[in-house]
Amino acid sequence: KKSGPEIAKELACVIKKPSFIKSINIAGPYINFFVNYEKLAKNLLQKIYAEKGSYGKQNIGKNKTIVMDISSPNIAKPLGIGHLRSTVIGGSLYKIYKALGYKTISINHLGDWGTQFGKLIYAYKNWGNLKDLRKNPIKHLLFLYVKFHQEVKDNPKLDDLAREEFQKLENNDKKNLEMWKEFRRLSLEEFDKIYKILKIRFDSYNGEAFYVSKLEKALEVLKKKTETKMSEGALIVDLDDYGMPPFFAIKSNGTSSYHLRDLAAALYRFDQYKPEKLLYVVGIDQKLHFEQLFKVLDLMGMNKNRFVHVDFGMFAFKDGKMSTREGKTIALEEVLDESIKLSKKILEEKKSQIKNIDDTAKKIGIGAVIFNDLSTDRIRNVIFDWSKMLSFDGDSSVYLQYTYVRCCSILEKAKKEQKLSPEINVGFEYKSKEEIALIKQLSLFQEMIIKSAETYKPSYLANYLIDLAKVFNEFYNNCRVLSGTEKEMKNKVLLVFCVSQVIKNGLALLGIETVDKM
């Protein structure tokens, strides 16, 4: 029951001042802490300089495992623009968690099982062509998939015939199984071309088919730990009390459900990897499915907090959400190729003198597509805008890469003209507001990595890097690096080096490469 100023005065007297705090002043009911920027700069810049490419790494996740389900395309269909979000968000989170010391396991849970393969097998048997399949597998398989859905409009009985083909597949029919294996192999070969371009790797390609042999065990555990019942010929877990539709274990035609296959996958992953958390980086349109799955796992006695649906919005197109059923999809490969071509065109228009223009254009183009996605809060829809994505001035990866190039140019000039290279033997005297702002911004890097992991949002890291680049360019425009005393120049050269290193490390965590010249 004391006044604010009295409490502030008492607290200020007992607080032991840390070395990075210059002074503690009382202002009425407030206690103001003033940072010792010389001390902060010394600790921070020495650490960045010493750790270089490892700066930002921490041991928060030591002895803990994170398993993430990412990308997960359906085989026999092209990787479309819609697959980009799960792939790059998951790919970045994989790198971020790894940097925090976690053992990370990325699983590409392929859509390689289910009634759609009954449709595809029926279509191939009736309209397929081996020569076309070998020449352009994805194109031919997509043609067959679309044709089936066109034909079924006039002949609804085809759906029953397709279900029969899938049931044969589940019963290990030799011909259907061989056909399915070939579709899967050819699809993976095509997918890997895109994954290599994006520099995304997976620890496992175990898709839905992998868990078919584990369904019986999953079903036994489900029956033992929850209350199941028959409903219109299907085996379900009634979730009506939780405001959700039923969880289907076995469909009325006797085939396994998507629900059961995902349940088997979750049980296997927890048994195999013993993860701290299991992340599902899957679009928001699957929200209900994961709510049902997590509720059933909860009812089975598993800690629901260990399961996370990392949902995300879709790409915003003028014609709405695209569907492969109508043959309307934007191939991811085409988008990446277009971005690379536009990047090369921009470099040529700027009369860039770089020797490896194709390689640079590739890094810029791929980076632009990735950053456009990751800089957007994942729960929001992403607008595909080429002019914004490839802007040298806007909030883009091109702006970050250009800022990095500017840093490299300054460091190269310092070495050539002043014989100065980054070193930690400096005075750490930074007095201008631009220098102090830059040091403050650099000090937030590790915090942003942690925040991105805690929220499952690489957008925090992406937007932090944009802010860092803006603060640096303010510094660049108002503080001449190569002027003043040798001591002052050394201080500024070290600061420039640390900015370049943080931008490089940050972009790497997003899956984007830097370039030395533009």
PDB file of C-alpha atoms in Angstrom, residues 176-417:
ATOM      1  CA  ASN A 176      -2.796 -53.380 -59.620  1.00  0.00           C
ATOM      2  CA  LEU A 177       0.124 -53.394 -57.185  1.00  0.00           C
ATOM      3  CA  GLU A 178       2.717 -53.289 -59.984  1.00  0.00           C
ATOM      4  CA  MET A 179       0.833 -50.466 -61.661  1.00  0.00           C
ATOM      5  CA  TRP A 180       0.653 -48.486 -58.394  1.00  0.00           C
ATOM      6  CA  LYS A 181       4.395 -48.968 -57.704  1.00  0.00           C
ATOM      7  CA  GLU A 182       5.269 -47.624 -61.156  1.00  0.00           C
ATOM      8  CA  PHE A 183       3.007 -44.577 -60.718  1.00  0.00           C
ATOM      9  CA  ARG A 184       4.688 -43.872 -57.359  1.00  0.00           C
ATOM     10  CA  ARG A 185       8.255 -44.299 -58.654  1.00  0.00           C
ATOM     11  CA  LEU A 186       7.732 -42.046 -61.673  1.00  0.00           C
ATOM     12  CA  SER A 187       6.004 -39.404 -59.535  1.00  0.00           C
ATOM     13  CA  LEU A 188       8.839 -39.284 -57.003  1.00  0.00           C
ATOM     14  CA  GLU A 189      11.386 -38.793 -59.764  1.00  0.00           C
ATOM     15  CA  GLU A 190       9.455 -35.727 -60.930  1.00  0.00           C
ATOM     16  CA  PHE A 191       8.956 -34.370 -57.392  1.00  0.00           C
ATOM     17  CA  ASP A 192      12.651 -34.669 -56.572  1.00  0.00           C
ATOM     18  CA  LYS A 193      13.528 -32.296 -59.423  1.00  0.00           C
ATOM     19  CA  ILE A 194      11.511 -29.541 -57.701  1.00  0.00           C
ATOM     20  CA  TYR A 195      12.746 -30.379 -54.209  1.00  0.00           C
ATOM     21  CA  LYS A 196      16.350 -30.093 -55.408  1.00  0.00           C
ATOM     22  CA  ILE A 197      15.656 -26.646 -56.869  1.00  0.00           C
ATOM     23  CA  LEU A 198      14.128 -25.546 -53.551  1.00  0.00           C
ATOM     24  CA  LYS A 199      16.954 -27.296 -51.651  1.00  0.00           C
ATOM     25  CA  ILE A 200      14.411 -29.143 -49.497  1.00  0.00           C
ATOM     26  CA  ARG A 201      15.332 -32.527 -48.062  1.00  0.00           C
ATOM     27  CA  PHE A 202      13.292 -35.192 -46.299  1.00  0.00           C
ATOM     28  CA  ASP A 203      14.303 -37.824 -43.781  1.00  0.00           C
ATOM     29  CA  SER A 204      11.422 -40.065 -44.810  1.00  0.00           C
ATOM     30  CA  TYR A 205       9.065 -40.527 -47.742  1.00  0.00           C
ATOM     31  CA  ASN A 206       6.743 -42.846 -45.824  1.00  0.00           C
ATOM     32  CA  GLY A 207       3.309 -42.018 -47.189  1.00  0.00           C
ATOM     33  CA  GLU A 208      -0.131 -43.419 -46.554  1.00  0.00           C
ATOM     34  CA  ALA A 209       0.729 -46.756 -48.195  1.00  0.00           C
ATOM     35  CA  PHE A 210       3.513 -47.371 -45.660  1.00  0.00           C
ATOM     36  CA  TYR A 211       0.947 -47.538 -42.870  1.00  0.00           C
ATOM     37  CA  VAL A 212      -1.392 -50.035 -44.532  1.00  0.00           C
ATOM     38  CA  SER A 213       0.391 -52.919 -42.787  1.00  0.00           C
ATOM     39  CA  LYS A 214       0.022 -51.074 -39.477  1.00  0.00           C
ATOM     40  CA  LEU A 215      -3.719 -50.433 -39.732  1.00  0.00           C
ATOM     41  CA  GLU A 216      -4.749 -53.627 -37.967  1.00  0.00           C
ATOM     42  CA  LYS A 217      -2.636 -52.785 -34.917  1.00  0.00           C
ATOM     43  CA  ALA A 218      -3.862 -49.165 -34.910  1.00  0.00           C
ATOM     44  CA  LEU A 219      -7.442 -50.431 -35.074  1.00  0.00           C
ATOM     45  CA  GLU A 220      -6.854 -52.747 -32.106  1.00  0.00           C
ATOM     46  CA  VAL A 221      -5.422 -49.889 -30.024  1.00  0.00           C
ATOM     47  CA  LEU A 222      -8.307 -47.614 -31.076  1.00  0.00           C
ATOM     48  CA  LYS A 223     -10.924 -50.172 -30.015  1.00  0.00           C
ATOM     49  CA  LYS A 224      -9.119 -50.855 -26.751  1.00  0.00           C
ATOM     50  CA  LYS A 225      -8.681 -47.232 -25.679  1.00  0.00           C
ATOM     51  CA  THR A 226     -11.822 -45.561 -27.047  1.00  0.00           C
ATOM     52  CA  GLU A 227     -15.455 -46.376 -27.602  1.00  0.00           C
ATOM     53  CA  THR A 228     -16.097 -47.372 -31.218  1.00  0.00           C
ATOM     54  CA  LYS A 229     -19.407 -48.301 -32.794  1.00  0.00           C
ATOM     55  CA  MET A 230     -20.985 -49.286 -36.119  1.00  0.00           C
ATOM     56  CA  SER A 231     -22.914 -46.610 -37.991  1.00  0.00           C
ATOM     57  CA  GLU A 232     -24.533 -47.348 -41.374  1.00  0.00           C
ATOM     58  CA  GLY A 233     -22.005 -50.114 -41.998  1.00  0.00           C
ATOM     59  CA  ALA A 234     -18.966 -48.001 -41.007  1.00  0.00           C
ATOM     60  CA  LEU A 235     -16.853 -48.266 -37.846  1.00  0.00           C
ATOM     61  CA  ILE A 236     -16.622 -44.871 -36.151  1.00  0.00           C
ATOM     62  CA  VAL A 237     -15.671 -42.985 -33.002  1.00  0.00           C
ATOM     63  CA  ASP A 238     -18.641 -40.739 -32.200  1.00  0.00           C
ATOM     64  CA  LEU A 239     -17.406 -37.170 -31.600  1.00  0.00           C
ATOM     65  CA  ASP A 240     -20.836 -35.564 -31.387  1.00  0.00           C
ATOM     66  CA  ASP A 241     -20.247 -34.572 -27.729  1.00  0.00           C
ATOM     67  CA  TYR A 242     -17.278 -32.496 -28.904  1.00  0.00           C
ATOM     68  CA  GLY A 243     -19.159 -30.729 -31.687  1.00  0.00           C
ATOM     69  CA  MET A 244     -17.462 -32.692 -34.468  1.00  0.00           C
ATOM     70  CA  PRO A 245     -18.534 -35.217 -37.110  1.00  0.00           C
ATOM     71  CA  PRO A 246     -17.602 -38.866 -36.458  1.00  0.00           C
ATOM     72  CA  PHE A 247     -14.071 -40.171 -36.854  1.00  0.00           C
ATOM     73  CA  PHE A 248     -14.252 -42.915 -39.508  1.00  0.00           C
ATOM     74  CA  ALA A 249     -12.010 -45.919 -38.912  1.00  0.00           C
ATOM     75  CA  ILE A 250     -13.418 -48.319 -41.514  1.00  0.00           C
ATOM     76  CA  LYS A 251     -15.699 -47.189 -44.340  1.00  0.00           C
ATOM     77  CA  SER A 252     -18.989 -48.891 -45.097  1.00  0.00           C
ATOM     78  CA  ASN A 253     -17.390 -50.714 -48.074  1.00  0.00           C
ATOM     79  CA  GLY A 254     -14.783 -52.277 -45.784  1.00  0.00           C
ATOM     80  CA  THR A 255     -11.794 -50.202 -46.911  1.00  0.00           C
ATOM     81  CA  SER A 256      -9.536 -48.213 -44.585  1.00  0.00           C
ATOM     82  CA  SER A 257     -10.160 -44.502 -44.103  1.00  0.00           C
ATOM     83  CA  TYR A 258      -7.882 -41.490 -44.310  1.00  0.00           C
ATOM     84  CA  HIS A 259      -8.579 -41.046 -40.579  1.00  0.00           C
ATOM     85  CA  LEU A 260      -7.309 -44.490 -39.685  1.00  0.00           C
ATOM     86  CA  ARG A 261      -4.198 -44.156 -41.837  1.00  0.00           C
ATOM     87  CA  ASP A 262      -3.325 -40.868 -40.123  1.00  0.00           C
ATOM     88  CA  LEU A 263      -3.939 -42.450 -36.725  1.00  0.00           C
ATOM     89  CA  ALA A 264      -1.602 -45.330 -37.599  1.00  0.00           C
ATOM     90  CA  ALA A 265       1.011 -42.804 -38.771  1.00  0.00           C
ATOM     91  CA  ALA A 266       0.813 -40.815 -35.505  1.00  0.00           C
ATOM     92  CA  LEU A 267       1.151 -43.957 -33.358  1.00  0.00           C
ATOM     93  CA  TYR A 268       4.096 -45.198 -35.429  1.00  0.00           C
ATOM     94  CA  ARG A 269       5.921 -41.841 -35.298  1.00  0.00           C
ATOM     95  CA  PHE A 270       5.595 -41.569 -31.535  1.00  0.00           C
ATOM     96  CA  ASP A 271       6.819 -45.113 -31.090  1.00  0.00           C
ATOM     97  CA  GLN A 272       9.653 -44.742 -33.618  1.00  0.00           C
ATOM     98  CA  TYR A 273      10.955 -41.218 -32.906  1.00  0.00           C
ATOM     99  CA  LYS A 274       9.597 -40.377 -29.417  1.00  0.00           C
ATOM    100  CA  PRO A 275       9.201 -36.711 -30.359  1.00  0.00           C
ATOM    101  CA  GLU A 276       8.658 -33.726 -28.116  1.00  0.00           C
ATOM    102  CA  LYS A 277       6.115 -32.569 -30.684  1.00  0.00           C
ATOM    103  CA  LEU A 278       4.639 -33.789 -33.932  1.00  0.00           C
ATOM    104  CA  LEU A 279       3.895 -30.964 -36.369  1.00  0.00           C
ATOM    105  CA  TYR A 280       1.503 -31.257 -39.306  1.00  0.00           C
ATOM    106  CA  VAL A 281       2.298 -28.462 -41.767  1.00  0.00           C
ATOM    107  CA  VAL A 282      -0.942 -28.738 -43.708  1.00  0.00           C
ATOM    108  CA  GLY A 283      -3.406 -26.195 -45.127  1.00  0.00           C
ATOM    109  CA  ILE A 284      -6.223 -24.655 -43.109  1.00  0.00           C
ATOM    110  CA  ASP A 285      -8.790 -26.574 -45.171  1.00  0.00           C
ATOM    111  CA  GLN A 286      -7.773 -29.696 -43.200  1.00  0.00           C
ATOM    112  CA  LYS A 287      -8.490 -28.024 -39.847  1.00  0.00           C
ATOM    113  CA  LEU A 288     -11.490 -30.237 -39.002  1.00  0.00           C
ATOM    114  CA  HIS A 289      -9.628 -33.429 -39.924  1.00  0.00           C
ATOM    115  CA  PHE A 290      -6.818 -32.646 -37.475  1.00  0.00           C
ATOM    116  CA  GLU A 291      -9.232 -31.552 -34.750  1.00  0.00           C
ATOM    117  CA  GLN A 292     -10.875 -34.974 -35.076  1.00  0.00           C
ATOM    118  CA  LEU A 293      -7.545 -36.820 -35.144  1.00  0.00           C
ATOM    119  CA  PHE A 294      -6.141 -34.949 -32.119  1.00  0.00           C
ATOM    120  CA  LYS A 295      -9.372 -35.470 -30.152  1.00  0.00           C
ATOM    121  CA  VAL A 296      -9.262 -39.240 -30.783  1.00  0.00           C
ATOM    122  CA  LEU A 297      -5.589 -39.341 -29.761  1.00  0.00           C
ATOM    123  CA  ASP A 298      -6.540 -37.378 -26.643  1.00  0.00           C
ATOM    124  CA  LEU A 299      -9.296 -39.890 -25.871  1.00  0.00           C
ATOM    125  CA  MET A 300      -6.676 -42.627 -26.286  1.00  0.00           C
ATOM    126  CA  GLY A 301      -4.653 -41.039 -23.472  1.00  0.00           C
ATOM    127  CA  MET A 302      -2.013 -39.259 -25.546  1.00  0.00           C
ATOM    128  CA  ASN A 303      -1.054 -35.694 -24.617  1.00  0.00           C
ATOM    129  CA  LYS A 304      -2.864 -33.506 -27.149  1.00  0.00           C
ATOM    130  CA  ASN A 305      -0.352 -30.671 -26.598  1.00  0.00           C
ATOM    131  CA  ARG A 306       2.260 -32.747 -28.401  1.00  0.00           C
ATOM    132  CA  PHE A 307       0.293 -32.573 -31.648  1.00  0.00           C
ATOM    133  CA  VAL A 308       0.215 -29.312 -33.585  1.00  0.00           C
ATOM    134  CA  HIS A 309      -1.588 -28.470 -36.805  1.00  0.00           C
ATOM    135  CA  VAL A 310       0.615 -25.780 -38.360  1.00  0.00           C
ATOM    136  CA  ASP A 311      -2.113 -24.516 -40.662  1.00  0.00           C
ATOM    137  CA  PHE A 312      -1.794 -21.887 -43.352  1.00  0.00           C
ATOM    138  CA  GLY A 313      -3.859 -19.918 -45.823  1.00  0.00           C
ATOM    139  CA  MET A 314      -3.955 -20.485 -49.547  1.00  0.00           C
ATOM    140  CA  PHE A 315      -2.634 -18.622 -52.552  1.00  0.00           C
ATOM    141  CA  ALA A 316      -5.034 -15.936 -53.681  1.00  0.00           C
ATOM    142  CA  PHE A 317      -5.980 -16.393 -57.331  1.00  0.00           C
ATOM    143  CA  LYS A 318      -8.524 -14.417 -59.344  1.00  0.00           C
ATOM    144  CA  ASP A 319     -10.466 -17.589 -60.170  1.00  0.00           C
ATOM    145  CA  GLY A 320     -10.428 -18.899 -56.598  1.00  0.00           C
ATOM    146  CA  LYS A 321      -8.916 -22.149 -55.411  1.00  0.00           C
ATOM    147  CA  MET A 322      -7.644 -24.335 -58.262  1.00  0.00           C
ATOM    148  CA  SER A 323      -8.599 -27.987 -58.546  1.00  0.00           C
ATOM    149  CA  THR A 324      -6.789 -30.779 -60.374  1.00  0.00           C
ATOM    150  CA  ARG A 325     -10.159 -32.487 -60.946  1.00  0.00           C
ATOM    151  CA  GLU A 326     -10.890 -29.950 -63.648  1.00  0.00           C
ATOM    152  CA  GLY A 327      -7.317 -30.019 -64.921  1.00  0.00           C
ATOM    153  CA  LYS A 328      -6.725 -26.476 -63.665  1.00  0.00           C
ATOM    154  CA  THR A 329      -3.532 -26.237 -61.709  1.00  0.00           C
ATOM    155  CA  ILE A 330      -0.514 -23.979 -61.782  1.00  0.00           C
ATOM    156  CA  ALA A 331       2.577 -26.180 -61.867  1.00  0.00           C
ATOM    157  CA  LEU A 332       5.166 -25.170 -59.272  1.00  0.00           C
ATOM    158  CA  GLU A 333       7.970 -25.882 -61.745  1.00  0.00           C
ATOM    159  CA  GLU A 334       6.501 -23.335 -64.163  1.00  0.00           C
ATOM    160  CA  VAL A 335       6.276 -20.699 -61.418  1.00  0.00           C
ATOM    161  CA  LEU A 336       9.912 -21.216 -60.404  1.00  0.00           C
ATOM    162  CA  ASP A 337      11.088 -21.146 -64.033  1.00  0.00           C
ATOM    163  CA  GLU A 338       9.166 -17.919 -64.656  1.00  0.00           C
ATOM    164  CA  SER A 339      10.649 -16.301 -61.559  1.00  0.00           C
ATOM    165  CA  ILE A 340      14.183 -17.212 -62.688  1.00  0.00           C
ATOM    166  CA  LYS A 341      13.525 -15.825 -66.201  1.00  0.00           C
ATOM    167  CA  LEU A 342      12.151 -12.558 -64.817  1.00  0.00           C
ATOM    168  CA  SER A 343      15.123 -12.254 -62.450  1.00  0.00           C
ATOM    169  CA  LYS A 344      17.549 -12.671 -65.337  1.00  0.00           C
ATOM    170  CA  LYS A 345      15.647 -10.087 -67.362  1.00  0.00           C
ATOM    171  CA  ILE A 346      15.859  -7.572 -64.489  1.00  0.00           C
ATOM    172  CA  LEU A 347      19.607  -8.167 -64.102  1.00  0.00           C
ATOM    173  CA  GLU A 348      20.119  -7.652 -67.842  1.00  0.00           C
ATOM    174  CA  GLU A 349      18.039  -4.454 -67.797  1.00  0.00           C
ATOM    175  CA  LYS A 350      20.194  -3.151 -64.949  1.00  0.00           C
ATOM    176  CA  LYS A 351      23.215  -3.967 -67.127  1.00  0.00           C
ATOM    177  CA  SER A 352      24.659  -6.253 -64.477  1.00  0.00           C
ATOM    178  CA  GLN A 353      28.312  -7.103 -65.132  1.00  0.00           C
ATOM    179  CA  ILE A 354      28.347 -10.355 -63.136  1.00  0.00           C
ATOM    180  CA  LYS A 355      29.865 -13.327 -64.917  1.00  0.00           C
ATOM    181  CA  ASN A 356      27.560 -16.050 -63.583  1.00  0.00           C
ATOM    182  CA  ILE A 357      24.275 -14.321 -64.415  1.00  0.00           C
ATOM    183  CA  ASP A 358      22.307 -17.575 -64.788  1.00  0.00           C
ATOM    184  CA  ASP A 359      23.332 -18.862 -61.364  1.00  0.00           C
ATOM    185  CA  THR A 360      22.626 -15.465 -59.765  1.00  0.00           C
ATOM    186  CA  ALA A 361      19.233 -15.229 -61.490  1.00  0.00           C
ATOM    187  CA  LYS A 362      18.365 -18.694 -60.191  1.00  0.00           C
ATOM    188  CA  LYS A 363      19.209 -17.770 -56.587  1.00  0.00           C
ATOM    189  CA  ILE A 364      17.280 -14.507 -56.873  1.00  0.00           C
ATOM    190  CA  GLY A 365      14.270 -16.077 -58.586  1.00  0.00           C
ATOM    191  CA  ILE A 366      13.926 -19.046 -56.223  1.00  0.00           C
ATOM    192  CA  GLY A 367      14.550 -16.818 -53.207  1.00  0.00           C
ATOM    193  CA  ALA A 368      11.826 -14.414 -54.331  1.00  0.00           C
ATOM    194  CA  VAL A 369       9.191 -17.156 -54.474  1.00  0.00           C
ATOM    195  CA  ILE A 370      10.197 -18.593 -51.088  1.00  0.00           C
ATOM    196  CA  PHE A 371      10.391 -15.218 -49.325  1.00  0.00           C
ATOM    197  CA  ASN A 372       7.062 -14.038 -50.732  1.00  0.00           C
ATOM    198  CA  ASP A 373       5.521 -17.015 -48.974  1.00  0.00           C
ATOM    199  CA  LEU A 374       7.483 -16.975 -45.717  1.00  0.00           C
ATOM    200  CA  SER A 375       7.265 -13.223 -45.102  1.00  0.00           C
ATOM    201  CA  THR A 376       3.467 -13.526 -45.008  1.00  0.00           C
ATOM    202  CA  ASP A 377       1.911 -14.634 -41.714  1.00  0.00           C
ATOM    203  CA  ARG A 378       1.150 -18.259 -42.521  1.00  0.00           C
ATOM    204  CA  ILE A 379      -2.518 -18.049 -41.473  1.00  0.00           C
ATOM    205  CA  ARG A 380      -3.135 -15.408 -44.136  1.00  0.00           C
ATOM    206  CA  ASN A 381      -3.592 -16.006 -47.849  1.00  0.00           C
ATOM    207  CA  VAL A 382      -0.586 -15.226 -50.035  1.00  0.00           C
ATOM    208  CA  ILE A 383      -0.993 -12.873 -52.995  1.00  0.00           C
ATOM    209  CA  PHE A 384       1.166 -13.798 -55.951  1.00  0.00           C
ATOM    210  CA  ASP A 385       2.593 -10.493 -57.244  1.00  0.00           C
ATOM    211  CA  TRP A 386       5.702 -10.632 -59.447  1.00  0.00           C
ATOM    212  CA  SER A 387       6.465  -6.894 -59.176  1.00  0.00           C
ATOM    213  CA  LYS A 388       6.468  -7.049 -55.366  1.00  0.00           C
ATOM    214  CA  MET A 389       8.388 -10.321 -55.202  1.00  0.00           C
ATOM    215  CA  LEU A 390      11.226  -9.121 -57.433  1.00  0.00           C
ATOM    216  CA  SER A 391      11.485  -5.556 -56.139  1.00  0.00           C
ATOM    217  CA  PHE A 392      14.938  -4.227 -55.234  1.00  0.00           C
ATOM    218  CA  ASP A 393      13.320  -1.650 -52.940  1.00  0.00           C
ATOM    219  CA  GLY A 394      10.337  -3.421 -51.377  1.00  0.00           C
ATOM    220  CA  ASP A 395       9.964  -6.037 -48.672  1.00  0.00           C
ATOM    221  CA  SER A 396      11.454  -8.853 -50.713  1.00  0.00           C
ATOM    222  CA  SER A 397      14.320 -11.329 -50.659  1.00  0.00           C
ATOM    223  CA  VAL A 398      15.822  -9.354 -53.569  1.00  0.00           C
ATOM    224  CA  TYR A 399      16.071  -6.334 -51.248  1.00  0.00           C
ATOM    225  CA  LEU A 400      17.816  -8.496 -48.640  1.00  0.00           C
ATOM    226  CA  GLN A 401      20.169 -10.045 -51.194  1.00  0.00           C
ATOM    227  CA  TYR A 402      20.939  -6.568 -52.566  1.00  0.00           C
ATOM    228  CA  THR A 403      21.663  -5.309 -49.027  1.00  0.00           C
ATOM    229  CA  TYR A 404      23.997  -8.256 -48.503  1.00  0.00           C
ATOM    230  CA  VAL A 405      25.770  -7.427 -51.782  1.00  0.00           C
ATOM    231  CA  ARG A 406      26.112  -3.824 -50.606  1.00  0.00           C
ATOM    232  CA  CYS A 407      27.782  -5.061 -47.389  1.00  0.00           C
ATOM    233  CA  CYS A 408      30.162  -7.260 -49.397  1.00  0.00           C
ATOM    234  CA  SER A 409      31.016  -4.326 -51.652  1.00  0.00           C
ATOM    235  CA  ILE A 410      31.857  -2.105 -48.653  1.00  0.00           C
ATOM    236  CA  LEU A 411      34.031  -4.814 -47.106  1.00  0.00           C
ATOM    237  CA  GLU A 412      35.821  -5.388 -50.426  1.00  0.00           C
ATOM    238  CA  LYS A 413      36.411  -1.650 -50.842  1.00  0.00           C
ATOM    239  CA  ALA A 414      37.687  -1.337 -47.256  1.00  0.00           C
ATOM    240  CA  LYS A 415      40.208  -4.081 -47.848  1.00  0.00           C
ATOM    241  CA  LYS A 416      41.335  -2.699 -51.191  1.00  0.00           C
ATOM    242  CA  GLU A 417      41.504   1.037 -50.357  1.00  0.00           C
TER     243      GLU A 417
END
